[in-house]
Amino acid sequence: MKISARNCIEGTIQSINEGPVSTEIVIKTACGQELVSSITTASAKSLNLTVGGKAFAVVKASNVMVAVAE
């Protein structure tokens, strides 16, 4: 797999919550952090995702917001 995104984080699928239009995927990284993505249900089905399977969280954005508590 080659991809232009710089932030490609490998992990294990922890849960898949399928809805009629969108599906929520939770990916747990090697360091224990969980990343959550919402993708179309059609895309989730075409990827044949399974709990416990390997997946990559790919982040490509023109803007990344940073916040701090005051």
PDB file of C-alpha atoms in Angstrom:
ATOM      1  CA  MET A   1       0.000   0.000   0.000  1.00  0.00           C
ATOM      2  CA  LYS A   2       1.343   3.411  -0.954  1.00  0.00           C
ATOM      3  CA  ILE A   3      -0.408   6.531   0.227  1.00  0.00           C
ATOM      4  CA  SER A   4       0.364  10.247   0.212  1.00  0.00           C
ATOM      5  CA  ALA A   5      -0.812  10.888   3.773  1.00  0.00           C
ATOM      6  CA  ARG A   6       2.029  11.306   6.279  1.00  0.00           C
ATOM      7  CA  ASN A   7       0.079  10.183   9.327  1.00  0.00           C
ATOM      8  CA  CYS A   8      -0.666   6.486   8.963  1.00  0.00           C
ATOM      9  CA  ILE A   9      -1.164   4.773  12.332  1.00  0.00           C
ATOM     10  CA  GLU A  10      -1.420   0.989  12.571  1.00  0.00           C
ATOM     11  CA  GLY A  11      -3.694  -0.646  15.100  1.00  0.00           C
ATOM     12  CA  THR A  12      -6.231  -3.335  15.868  1.00  0.00           C
ATOM     13  CA  ILE A  13      -9.970  -2.909  15.350  1.00  0.00           C
ATOM     14  CA  GLN A  14     -11.612  -2.885  18.784  1.00  0.00           C
ATOM     15  CA  SER A  15     -15.217  -2.325  17.758  1.00  0.00           C
ATOM     16  CA  ILE A  16     -17.453  -1.756  14.756  1.00  0.00           C
ATOM     17  CA  ASN A  17     -20.782  -0.014  15.312  1.00  0.00           C
ATOM     18  CA  GLU A  18     -22.730  -0.229  12.062  1.00  0.00           C
ATOM     19  CA  GLY A  19     -25.552   2.146  11.294  1.00  0.00           C
ATOM     20  CA  PRO A  20     -27.735   2.474   8.212  1.00  0.00           C
ATOM     21  CA  VAL A  21     -25.590   5.249   6.705  1.00  0.00           C
ATOM     22  CA  SER A  22     -22.368   5.481   8.734  1.00  0.00           C
ATOM     23  CA  THR A  23     -20.261   3.048  10.714  1.00  0.00           C
ATOM     24  CA  GLU A  24     -18.051   3.920  13.691  1.00  0.00           C
ATOM     25  CA  ILE A  25     -14.710   2.108  13.815  1.00  0.00           C
ATOM     26  CA  VAL A  26     -12.519   2.114  16.942  1.00  0.00           C
ATOM     27  CA  ILE A  27      -8.835   1.310  16.327  1.00  0.00           C
ATOM     28  CA  LYS A  28      -6.471   0.681  19.249  1.00  0.00           C
ATOM     29  CA  THR A  29      -2.816   1.537  18.637  1.00  0.00           C
ATOM     30  CA  ALA A  30       0.201  -0.358  19.978  1.00  0.00           C
ATOM     31  CA  CYS A  31       0.617   2.242  22.751  1.00  0.00           C
ATOM     32  CA  GLY A  32      -3.002   1.754  23.880  1.00  0.00           C
ATOM     33  CA  GLN A  33      -4.559   4.903  22.430  1.00  0.00           C
ATOM     34  CA  GLU A  34      -7.926   4.553  20.724  1.00  0.00           C
ATOM     35  CA  LEU A  35      -8.757   6.345  17.491  1.00  0.00           C
ATOM     36  CA  VAL A  36     -12.356   6.612  16.327  1.00  0.00           C
ATOM     37  CA  SER A  37     -13.402   7.038  12.713  1.00  0.00           C
ATOM     38  CA  SER A  38     -16.814   7.396  11.136  1.00  0.00           C
ATOM     39  CA  ILE A  39     -16.989   6.079   7.570  1.00  0.00           C
ATOM     40  CA  THR A  40     -19.867   5.173   5.303  1.00  0.00           C
ATOM     41  CA  THR A  41     -21.398   1.780   5.947  1.00  0.00           C
ATOM     42  CA  ALA A  42     -20.842   0.904   2.283  1.00  0.00           C
ATOM     43  CA  SER A  43     -17.102   1.592   2.695  1.00  0.00           C
ATOM     44  CA  ALA A  44     -16.936  -0.432   5.908  1.00  0.00           C
ATOM     45  CA  LYS A  45     -18.550  -3.393   4.166  1.00  0.00           C
ATOM     46  CA  SER A  46     -16.259  -3.155   1.136  1.00  0.00           C
ATOM     47  CA  LEU A  47     -13.197  -3.194   3.437  1.00  0.00           C
ATOM     48  CA  ASN A  48     -14.403  -6.428   5.098  1.00  0.00           C
ATOM     49  CA  LEU A  49     -13.510  -5.063   8.547  1.00  0.00           C
ATOM     50  CA  THR A  50     -13.506  -7.456  11.488  1.00  0.00           C
ATOM     51  CA  VAL A  51     -13.010  -6.916  15.204  1.00  0.00           C
ATOM     52  CA  GLY A  52      -9.471  -7.997  16.054  1.00  0.00           C
ATOM     53  CA  GLY A  53      -8.240  -7.364  12.522  1.00  0.00           C
ATOM     54  CA  LYS A  54      -5.405  -5.006  11.643  1.00  0.00           C
ATOM     55  CA  ALA A  55      -6.234  -1.612  10.199  1.00  0.00           C
ATOM     56  CA  PHE A  56      -4.599   1.742   9.614  1.00  0.00           C
ATOM     57  CA  ALA A  57      -5.936   5.096  10.739  1.00  0.00           C
ATOM     58  CA  VAL A  58      -4.902   7.513   7.995  1.00  0.00           C
ATOM     59  CA  VAL A  59      -5.010  11.219   8.817  1.00  0.00           C
ATOM     60  CA  LYS A  60      -4.741  13.722   5.984  1.00  0.00           C
ATOM     61  CA  ALA A  61      -5.975  17.208   6.656  1.00  0.00           C
ATOM     62  CA  SER A  62      -5.132  20.682   5.532  1.00  0.00           C
ATOM     63  CA  ASN A  63      -5.848  21.973   9.053  1.00  0.00           C
ATOM     64  CA  VAL A  64      -5.128  20.475  12.437  1.00  0.00           C
ATOM     65  CA  MET A  65      -6.576  22.318  15.404  1.00  0.00           C
ATOM     66  CA  VAL A  66      -4.730  22.550  18.715  1.00  0.00           C
ATOM     67  CA  ALA A  67      -6.436  23.526  21.965  1.00  0.00           C
ATOM     68  CA  VAL A  68      -5.338  23.998  25.561  1.00  0.00           C
ATOM     69  CA  ALA A  69      -7.334  24.294  28.738  1.00  0.00           C
ATOM     70  CA  GLU A  70      -7.185  27.733  30.336  1.00  0.00           C
TER      71      GLU A  70
END
